[in-house]
Coordinates of C-alpha atoms and ligand atoms in Angstrom, one line a residue:
M245 CA 16.0 38.4 -6.9
N246 CA 14.1 35.5 -8.4
K247 CA 13.5 32.3 -6.5
Q248 CA 16.4 30.5 -8.3
D249 CA 19.0 32.9 -7.1
Q250 CA 18.0 32.9 -3.5
P251 CA 21.2 31.7 -1.8
L252 CA 21.0 28.7 0.5
I253 CA 22.1 28.9 4.1
F254 CA 25.6 27.7 3.5
E255 CA 26.6 30.8 1.6
Y256 CA 25.9 33.0 4.5
T257 CA 28.0 31.1 6.9
R258 CA 30.6 33.1 8.9
P259 CA 32.8 31.5 11.5
G260 CA 31.5 32.1 15.0
R261 CA 28.0 33.4 14.0
V262 CA 25.3 31.6 16.0
G263 CA 21.5 31.5 16.0
Y264 CA 21.0 30.6 19.6
S265 CA 21.9 31.7 23.1
L266 CA 22.4 29.2 25.9
P267 CA 23.7 29.7 29.4
E268 CA 27.2 28.5 30.1
L269 CA 27.6 24.8 31.0
D270 CA 27.5 24.5 34.8
V271 CA 27.6 20.7 35.1
P272 CA 30.4 18.4 34.2
A273 CA 30.5 17.7 30.5
A274 CA 29.4 14.2 29.5
D275 CA 31.9 11.9 27.8
V276 CA 30.4 10.7 24.6
H277 CA 32.6 7.6 24.7
E278 CA 30.6 6.3 27.6
F279 CA 27.5 6.2 25.4
I280 CA 28.7 5.6 21.8
Q281 CA 31.2 3.1 20.4
D282 CA 34.4 4.7 19.3
D283 CA 34.0 3.7 15.6
Y284 CA 30.8 5.7 15.4
I285 CA 32.3 8.9 16.8
R286 CA 33.5 11.5 14.2
D287 CA 37.1 12.8 14.3
E288 CA 36.1 16.2 13.2
S289 CA 32.9 18.2 13.9
P290 CA 30.6 18.4 10.8
D291 CA 30.7 21.3 8.5
W292 CA 27.6 23.0 10.0
P293 CA 26.6 26.4 8.6
E294 CA 27.2 29.2 11.1
V295 CA 24.3 31.6 10.7
S296 CA 21.9 33.8 12.7
E297 CA 18.4 32.9 13.8
L298 CA 16.8 35.2 11.2
Q299 CA 19.0 33.7 8.4
I300 CA 17.9 30.2 9.3
M301 CA 14.3 31.2 9.4
R302 CA 14.5 32.7 6.0
H303 CA 16.3 29.6 4.7
Y304 CA 13.5 27.2 5.8
T305 CA 10.8 29.6 4.8
A306 CA 12.3 29.9 1.3
L307 CA 12.5 26.1 1.0
S308 CA 8.9 25.7 2.1
K309 CA 7.8 28.1 -0.6
R310 CA 9.4 25.9 -3.3
N311 CA 6.8 23.2 -2.6
H312 CA 3.3 23.0 -4.0
G313 CA 0.6 21.8 -1.6
V314 CA -3.2 21.9 -1.3
D315 CA -2.8 24.9 0.9
S316 CA -1.0 26.8 -1.9
G317 CA -2.9 25.9 -5.0
F318 CA -5.1 23.6 -7.0
Y319 CA -3.8 20.0 -7.1
P320 CA -6.0 17.9 -9.4
L321 CA -3.9 14.8 -9.2
G322 CA -6.2 11.9 -10.3
S323 CA -6.5 8.8 -8.0
C324 CA -4.9 10.8 -5.2
T325 CA -7.8 12.9 -3.8
M326 CA -5.8 16.0 -2.9
K327 CA -8.6 17.7 -1.0
Y328 CA -8.2 20.3 1.7
N329 CA -7.0 19.0 5.0
P330 CA -9.2 20.8 7.6
K331 CA -7.1 22.5 10.3
V332 CA -9.5 21.5 13.1
N333 CA -8.2 17.9 12.6
E334 CA -4.7 19.1 13.3
V335 CA -5.8 20.9 16.5
I336 CA -7.5 17.7 17.7
A337 CA -4.6 15.4 16.8
R338 CA -2.3 17.7 18.8
M339 CA -4.4 17.5 22.0
P340 CA -2.0 16.3 24.8
G341 CA -4.5 13.5 25.8
L342 CA -4.1 12.1 22.3
S343 CA -0.5 13.1 21.3
H344 CA 1.3 12.5 24.6
I345 CA 0.2 9.0 25.2
H346 CA 2.4 5.9 24.7
P347 CA 1.5 2.5 23.2
Y348 CA 3.1 0.8 26.2
Q349 CA 0.8 2.5 28.7
D350 CA -1.7 0.3 30.6
E351 CA -5.0 0.0 28.8
E352 CA -6.9 1.5 31.7
T353 CA -5.0 4.8 31.3
V354 CA -5.8 5.2 27.6
Q355 CA -9.5 4.3 27.5
G356 CA -10.3 7.5 25.7
A357 CA -7.9 6.8 22.9
L358 CA -9.1 3.3 22.6
E359 CA -12.7 4.4 22.5
M360 CA -11.9 6.7 19.7
M361 CA -10.3 3.9 17.7
Y362 CA -13.2 1.6 18.4
R363 CA -15.7 4.2 17.3
L364 CA -13.6 4.9 14.1
Q365 CA -13.7 1.2 13.4
Q366 CA -17.5 1.2 13.7
N367 CA -17.9 4.3 11.6
L368 CA -15.7 2.8 8.8
S369 CA -17.6 -0.5 9.0
E370 CA -20.8 1.5 8.5
I371 CA -19.4 3.5 5.6
T372 CA -18.1 0.5 3.8
G373 CA -20.8 -2.0 4.7
M374 CA -18.4 -4.4 6.3
D375 CA -18.7 -6.2 9.6
E376 CA -15.4 -5.4 11.2
V377 CA -12.4 -3.2 10.6
T378 CA -8.7 -3.2 11.6
L379 CA -6.8 0.1 11.8
Q380 CA -3.4 -1.5 11.7
P381 CA -2.3 -1.1 8.0
A382 CA -0.1 1.9 7.5
A383 CA -1.2 2.8 3.9
G384 CA -3.3 1.7 1.0
A385 CA -0.8 -0.8 -0.5
H386 CA -0.3 -2.3 3.0
G387 CA -4.0 -2.6 3.4
E388 CA -4.2 -4.5 0.0
W389 CA -1.5 -6.9 1.2
T390 CA -3.3 -7.4 4.5
G391 CA -6.6 -8.0 2.8
L392 CA -5.1 -10.5 0.4
S393 CA -3.4 -12.3 3.2
I394 CA -6.8 -12.6 5.0
I395 CA -8.2 -14.1 1.8
R396 CA -5.4 -16.6 1.5
A397 CA -5.9 -17.6 5.2
Y398 CA -9.6 -18.1 4.5
H399 CA -9.0 -20.4 1.5
E400 CA -6.3 -22.3 3.3
S401 CA -8.7 -22.8 6.3
N402 CA -11.0 -24.5 3.8
G403 CA -8.2 -26.8 2.7
D404 CA -8.2 -24.9 -0.5
F405 CA -4.5 -24.5 -1.4
N406 CA -4.8 -24.2 -5.1
R407 CA -6.2 -20.7 -5.2
T408 CA -3.0 -19.1 -6.4
K409 CA -4.4 -16.4 -8.8
V410 CA -5.6 -12.9 -8.3
I411 CA -7.5 -11.2 -11.1
V412 CA -6.9 -7.4 -11.7
P413 CA -8.3 -5.2 -14.5
D414 CA -6.0 -3.7 -17.0
S415 CA -7.0 -0.3 -15.7
A416 CA -6.0 -1.1 -12.1
H417 CA -3.8 1.0 -9.9
G418 CA -0.2 -0.3 -10.0
T419 CA -0.3 -1.2 -6.3
N420 CA -2.9 -3.9 -7.0
P421 CA -0.8 -6.3 -9.0
A422 CA 2.2 -5.4 -6.9
S423 CA 0.4 -6.3 -3.6
A424 CA -0.9 -9.5 -5.1
T425 CA 2.6 -10.5 -6.1
V426 CA 4.1 -9.6 -2.7
A427 CA 1.3 -11.6 -1.1
G428 CA 2.5 -14.6 -3.1
F429 CA -0.2 -14.7 -5.7
E430 CA 0.1 -14.8 -9.5
T431 CA -1.8 -11.9 -11.2
V432 CA -4.1 -12.4 -14.1
T433 CA -5.4 -9.5 -16.1
V434 CA -9.0 -9.0 -17.1
K435 CA -9.6 -6.6 -20.0
S436 CA -11.8 -3.5 -20.1
N437 CA -14.5 -3.2 -22.7
E438 CA -15.2 -0.2 -25.0
Q439 CA -17.0 1.6 -22.3
G440 CA -14.0 1.3 -20.0
L441 CA -15.7 -1.3 -17.7
V442 CA -14.7 -4.8 -16.8
D443 CA -15.4 -7.0 -19.8
L444 CA -17.7 -9.7 -18.5
E445 CA -16.9 -12.2 -21.2
D446 CA -13.2 -11.9 -20.5
L447 CA -13.9 -12.2 -16.8
K448 CA -15.8 -15.5 -17.4
R449 CA -12.8 -16.6 -19.4
V450 CA -10.2 -15.9 -16.7
V451 CA -12.1 -17.0 -13.6
D452 CA -11.6 -20.6 -12.6
E453 CA -11.0 -22.9 -9.6
N454 CA -7.6 -21.3 -9.0
T455 CA -9.0 -17.9 -8.5
A456 CA -8.4 -16.6 -5.0
A457 CA -9.9 -13.1 -5.6
L458 CA -10.7 -10.3 -8.0
M459 CA -9.4 -6.9 -7.0
L460 CA -11.5 -4.1 -8.2
T461 CA -12.1 -0.4 -7.5
N462 CA -15.5 1.1 -8.1
P463 CA -15.7 3.7 -9.5
N464 CA -12.7 2.4 -11.5
T465 CA -9.5 4.3 -12.2
L466 CA -11.1 5.8 -15.3
G467 CA -13.6 7.4 -13.0
L468 CA -16.4 5.2 -14.2
F469 CA -18.9 3.3 -12.2
E470 CA -18.9 -0.5 -12.8
K471 CA -22.6 -0.8 -13.3
D472 CA -22.5 -4.6 -13.7
I473 CA -20.9 -5.0 -10.4
L474 CA -23.5 -7.4 -9.0
E475 CA -23.0 -9.7 -12.0
V476 CA -19.2 -9.4 -11.6
A477 CA -19.6 -10.4 -8.0
A478 CA -21.8 -13.4 -8.9
I479 CA -19.3 -14.6 -11.5
V480 CA -16.4 -14.5 -9.0
H481 CA -18.3 -15.9 -6.0
E482 CA -19.7 -18.8 -8.1
A483 CA -16.2 -19.8 -8.8
G484 CA -15.4 -19.7 -5.1
G485 CA -13.3 -16.5 -5.2
K486 CA -13.5 -13.5 -3.0
L487 CA -14.0 -9.9 -4.0
Y488 CA -11.5 -7.3 -2.9
Y489 CA -12.4 -3.7 -3.0
D490 CA -9.7 -1.1 -3.5
G491 CA -11.3 1.8 -1.6
A492 CA -8.5 4.2 -1.8
N493 CA -10.8 6.6 -3.5
M494 CA -14.2 6.5 -1.8
N495 CA -14.8 10.1 -2.7
A496 CA -17.5 9.4 -5.2
I497 CA -19.7 7.0 -3.2
M498 CA -19.2 7.7 0.5
G499 CA -22.6 7.9 2.1
V500 CA -24.3 7.1 -1.2
T501 CA -23.5 3.4 -1.7
R502 CA -21.3 0.8 -0.1
P503 CA -18.9 -1.9 -1.3
G504 CA -20.4 -4.3 1.2
D505 CA -23.8 -3.9 -0.6
M506 CA -22.1 -4.5 -4.0
G507 CA -20.9 -8.0 -3.1
F508 CA -17.4 -7.2 -1.9
D509 CA -15.9 -9.3 0.9
V510 CA -12.8 -7.2 1.8
V511 CA -12.2 -3.5 1.6
H512 CA -9.3 -1.2 2.3
L513 CA -9.6 2.6 2.7
N514 CA -7.0 5.4 2.4
L515 CA -7.7 7.7 5.3
H516 CA -5.0 9.9 3.9
K517 CA -7.1 10.4 0.7
T518 CA -10.9 10.3 1.2
F519 CA -10.8 11.1 4.9
T520 CA -8.5 14.3 4.7
G521 CA -5.3 12.9 6.2
P522 CA -2.6 15.2 4.8
H523 CA -0.5 13.3 2.1
G524 CA 1.8 13.9 -0.8
G525 CA 5.0 14.2 1.2
G526 CA 5.3 10.4 1.6
G527 CA 3.3 9.8 4.7
P528 CA 2.3 8.7 7.3
G529 CA -0.8 7.2 5.9
S530 CA -3.5 4.9 7.2
G531 CA -5.1 2.0 5.2
P532 CA -7.7 0.3 7.4
V533 CA -9.2 -3.0 6.2
G534 CA -12.8 -4.1 6.6
V535 CA -14.1 -7.6 6.1
K536 CA -17.3 -9.5 6.1
Q537 CA -18.3 -11.8 9.0
E538 CA -16.8 -15.0 7.7
L539 CA -13.4 -13.4 7.4
V540 CA -13.4 -11.6 10.8
K541 CA -11.4 -14.4 12.6
F542 CA -8.5 -13.8 10.2
L543 CA -8.1 -10.1 11.0
P544 CA -4.6 -9.0 12.3
K545 CA -4.3 -9.2 16.0
P546 CA -4.6 -7.9 18.6
V547 CA -8.2 -6.9 18.0
L548 CA -9.7 -4.0 19.9
V549 CA -12.8 -5.2 21.7
K550 CA -15.2 -3.8 24.3
K551 CA -15.7 -5.9 27.4
D552 CA -17.8 -4.8 30.3
D553 CA -17.5 -1.1 29.4
L554 CA -13.7 -1.4 29.1
Y555 CA -11.8 -1.3 25.8
T556 CA -9.1 -3.9 25.6
F557 CA -6.9 -5.7 23.1
D558 CA -7.7 -9.3 22.4
Y559 CA -4.7 -11.4 21.5
D560 CA -6.5 -14.7 21.7
R561 CA -7.2 -15.1 18.0
P562 CA -5.7 -18.4 16.8
E563 CA -6.7 -18.0 13.2
S564 CA -5.5 -14.4 12.9
I565 CA -2.9 -13.6 10.1
G566 CA -0.9 -12.0 13.0
R567 CA 0.3 -8.5 13.5
V568 CA 0.9 -6.4 10.4
K569 CA 2.3 -3.3 12.1
P570 CA 4.0 -2.6 15.4
F571 CA 1.6 -1.1 17.9
Y572 CA -1.9 -0.1 16.7
G573 CA -1.7 1.7 13.3
N574 CA -0.8 5.3 12.5
F575 CA -2.8 6.7 15.4
G576 CA -2.4 10.4 14.5
I577 CA -3.9 9.9 11.0
N578 CA -6.7 7.9 12.5
V579 CA -7.5 10.7 14.9
R580 CA -7.7 13.1 12.0
A581 CA -10.1 10.8 10.1
Y582 CA -12.3 10.4 13.1
S583 CA -12.4 14.2 13.6
Y584 CA -13.3 14.6 9.9
I585 CA -16.1 12.0 10.0
R586 CA -17.6 13.5 13.2
T587 CA -17.4 17.0 11.8
M588 CA -19.1 16.1 8.6
G589 CA -21.7 13.6 9.9
P590 CA -23.5 11.1 7.7
I591 CA -25.3 13.8 5.6
G592 CA -22.1 15.8 5.2
L593 CA -20.2 12.8 4.0
A594 CA -22.8 12.0 1.3
Q595 CA -22.7 15.7 0.3
V596 CA -18.9 15.4 -0.1
S597 CA -19.4 12.6 -2.6
K598 CA -22.1 14.4 -4.6
D599 CA -20.0 17.6 -4.8
A600 CA -16.9 15.7 -5.8
V601 CA -18.9 14.1 -8.6
L602 CA -20.4 17.4 -9.7
N603 CA -17.1 19.1 -9.8
A604 CA -15.5 16.4 -11.9
N605 CA -18.4 16.3 -14.4
Y606 CA -18.3 20.1 -14.6
L607 CA -14.6 20.1 -15.5
M608 CA -15.0 17.2 -17.9
R609 CA -17.8 18.9 -19.9
R610 CA -16.0 22.2 -20.0
L611 CA -12.8 20.6 -21.2
E612 CA -14.4 18.2 -23.6
P613 CA -14.3 20.5 -26.7
Y614 CA -10.5 21.0 -26.3
F615 CA -9.2 17.4 -25.8
D616 CA -10.2 13.9 -26.8
L617 CA -12.6 12.3 -24.4
P618 CA -12.1 8.6 -24.6
F619 CA -15.2 7.7 -22.5
D620 CA -18.2 9.9 -23.0
Q621 CA -20.5 8.8 -20.1
H622 CA -20.8 10.9 -17.0
C623 CA -17.9 10.3 -14.6
K624 CA -17.7 9.9 -10.9
H625 CA -15.0 11.7 -8.8
E626 CA -12.5 11.9 -11.7
F627 CA -12.2 11.5 -15.4
V628 CA -9.6 10.9 -18.1
L629 CA -8.8 13.0 -21.2
S630 CA -6.4 12.1 -24.0
G631 CA -3.8 14.6 -25.4
K632 CA -3.7 12.7 -28.7
R633 CA -4.8 15.7 -30.7
Q634 CA -2.1 17.9 -29.2
K635 CA 0.6 15.2 -29.7
K636 CA 0.0 15.5 -33.4
Q637 CA 0.5 19.2 -33.1
G638 CA 3.9 18.8 -31.5
A639 CA 3.3 18.8 -27.7
R640 CA 2.9 15.7 -25.6
T641 CA 0.8 15.4 -22.5
L642 CA 4.0 15.6 -20.5
D643 CA 4.8 19.0 -22.1
M644 CA 1.3 20.3 -21.2
A645 CA 1.7 19.1 -17.7
K646 CA 5.0 20.9 -17.3
R647 CA 3.4 24.0 -18.8
M648 CA 0.7 23.9 -16.1
L649 CA 3.4 24.4 -13.5
D650 CA 4.1 27.9 -14.9
F651 CA 0.5 28.9 -14.0
G652 CA 0.8 27.6 -10.4
Y653 CA -1.0 24.3 -10.8
H654 CA 0.0 20.9 -9.8
P655 CA -0.6 18.9 -13.0
P656 CA -3.1 16.0 -13.1
T657 CA -1.9 12.4 -13.1
I658 CA -0.5 11.6 -16.6
Y659 CA 0.1 8.5 -18.6
F660 CA -2.1 6.5 -16.1
P661 CA -4.3 4.4 -16.6
T662 CA -2.0 3.1 -19.3
I663 CA -4.9 1.9 -21.5
V664 CA -5.5 5.5 -22.5
D665 CA -3.1 7.1 -25.0
E666 CA -1.5 10.4 -23.8
C667 CA -3.7 10.2 -20.7
L668 CA -4.5 13.1 -18.3
M669 CA -6.4 11.9 -15.2
I670 CA -8.1 14.8 -13.4
E671 CA -9.6 14.7 -9.9
P672 CA -10.8 18.1 -8.7
T673 CA -12.3 17.0 -5.3
E674 CA -15.3 18.6 -3.6
T675 CA -13.3 21.2 -1.8
E676 CA -12.6 23.4 -4.9
S677 CA -14.8 26.3 -5.8
K678 CA -16.3 27.0 -9.2
E679 CA -14.0 30.0 -9.6
T680 CA -10.9 27.8 -9.2
L681 CA -12.3 25.2 -11.7
D682 CA -13.1 28.0 -14.2
E683 CA -9.6 29.5 -13.9
F684 CA -8.1 26.1 -14.4
V685 CA -10.2 25.6 -17.5
D686 CA -9.1 29.0 -18.9
T687 CA -5.5 28.0 -18.3
L688 CA -5.9 24.7 -20.1
I689 CA -7.6 26.5 -23.0
Q690 CA -4.6 28.9 -23.2
I691 CA -2.2 25.9 -23.2
V692 CA -4.1 24.2 -26.0
R693 CA -3.9 27.4 -28.0
E694 CA -0.2 27.7 -27.4
V695 CA 0.2 24.1 -28.7
E696 CA -1.6 25.1 -31.9
E697 CA 0.2 28.4 -32.4
N698 CA 3.5 28.2 -30.6
P699 CA 4.3 24.7 -29.4
E700 CA 7.9 25.6 -28.4
I701 CA 6.6 27.4 -25.3
V702 CA 4.9 24.2 -24.2
Q703 CA 7.7 21.9 -25.2
E704 CA 10.3 23.8 -23.2
A705 CA 8.1 24.4 -20.1
P706 CA 8.3 25.1 -17.3
H707 CA 9.7 28.6 -17.5
H708 CA 8.9 30.1 -14.1
T709 CA 9.6 27.4 -11.6
V710 CA 12.6 27.1 -9.3
V711 CA 14.1 24.4 -11.5
G712 CA 13.3 23.9 -15.2
R713 CA 12.7 20.6 -17.0
L714 CA 14.4 17.8 -15.1
D715 CA 15.9 14.6 -16.4
E716 CA 13.5 12.6 -14.3
T717 CA 15.1 9.2 -15.0
R718 CA 18.5 10.5 -13.8
A719 CA 16.9 12.2 -10.9
A720 CA 15.4 8.9 -9.8
R721 CA 18.4 6.7 -10.6
Q722 CA 21.2 9.0 -9.5
P723 CA 19.7 11.4 -7.0
V724 CA 22.0 14.2 -5.7
L725 CA 20.9 14.6 -2.2
R726 CA 23.8 16.6 -0.9
Y727 CA 24.4 20.3 -1.2
E728 CA 27.8 21.0 -2.7
R729 CA 29.1 24.3 -1.5
P730 CA 30.3 26.4 -4.4
K731 CA 34.1 26.7 -4.6
Q732 CA 35.4 29.8 -2.8
E733 CA 37.1 32.3 -5.1
V734 CA 40.6 33.1 -3.8
Ligands
LIG1018 C1 -3.4 5.7 -3.8 C2 -4.0 4.4 -4.3 C3 -3.5 3.2 -3.8 C4 -2.3 3.1 -2.9 O1 -2.3 3.8 -1.7 P1 -1.0 4.1 -0.9 O2 -1.5 4.7 0.4 O3 -0.2 5.0 -1.7 O4 -0.2 2.8 -0.7 C5 -4.2 2.1 -4.2 N1 -5.2 2.1 -5.0 C6 -5.7 3.3 -5.5 C7 -6.8 3.2 -6.5 C8 -5.1 4.5 -5.2 O5 -5.5 5.6 -5.7

């Protein structure tokens, strides 16, 4: 039986079959009408499947095998840092002293948890070169919005109400212009030059007295280090703007260099990328924000402080932008990140960055003969290729990505950044072995040969997955989220 044909649980249902055994009720039955308004109570019981324990186990196990995750195979999704999530982090996050506490508990009873948060803030300040960090934001985009709100509060506190524009490069991650817009700014695009870096002449042209900030990631989304970063910072600062660092992908520079030393004023990090929080299933994430001293008073409150050997939340922050999340951030993800940082230590973190860069350059140079390489200089943690050559031969980048699924790989990011035609954006991360990288290269070479000799195989891929080629637009616009039981034959 192949995966497609595996029946779902509903087809095994038999009236009266149960997957549990409970003792008989020996107390008076509760009346639901006492707890729930009548309009919310069903007239009939739902159409639950009636199956045995083993059948339900097999159902969920079969469903779990339809997913691709880092634990099942290579996942070189650029700009996402799909690295291995060490299991020791999971053990620590599940310790009762960390997982069974409640945010409404008195501070004295959770000093250990607060100390962990405090130390994590300090570690992240050190790693980014910032003066203070908040752990409240729940994800990268949320961190961007928080950081931009801090920048706005700063300008307004100077009586500077005309700084309405945020500059973003044309290669920026989509969340950058989106966050700037949600934070009430107008976005202005700065062009990349031939080498894929911020075009300094164009930057000088767009910067003016209305500039609130420049948002940048370094290395940028092409995987290239902005070598003129100090000059970029000087141009923006001279005009009175602030520098915002999108640190979602710190995997190339962690422990090697710091945004705080490059002239950035505000940083967000994605603990669910660089710092091994599991992600890809939609969360939870964690997007701490770090700031330089003159912005500290605007950080979201309450701020965790240490007073006479006690950790406590300070609410007395009159210039704070306010709370950006209920309670204190996604605590469980923060525990995992702290566990990771302490496991690796400073030397280990720097080694992570070096290995991530080495792996990316190795893949790039091995794949270079088979694809177009739009930017030839050494890359950082990721790189982009173009499938222009293959497109002429009849298979688009999308087709090649679908074909990779047949070989058990999650495809790289495709068609992003948009400034590269038929783009493939590959990020191997430091946790992959040379054997895995070599096998991936061999597979890509095979796919390139197929495009030359027999493009139909690639155009019609995938052939071996649970479902074939999807109409992705329809799947997004009209999702079918409900299982329809097949009509019974009479
Ligand atoms: C992933 C990513 C983000 C957004 O992070 P989320 O946690 O998904 O909101 C922002 N910028 C870059 C460069 C990213 O890779």
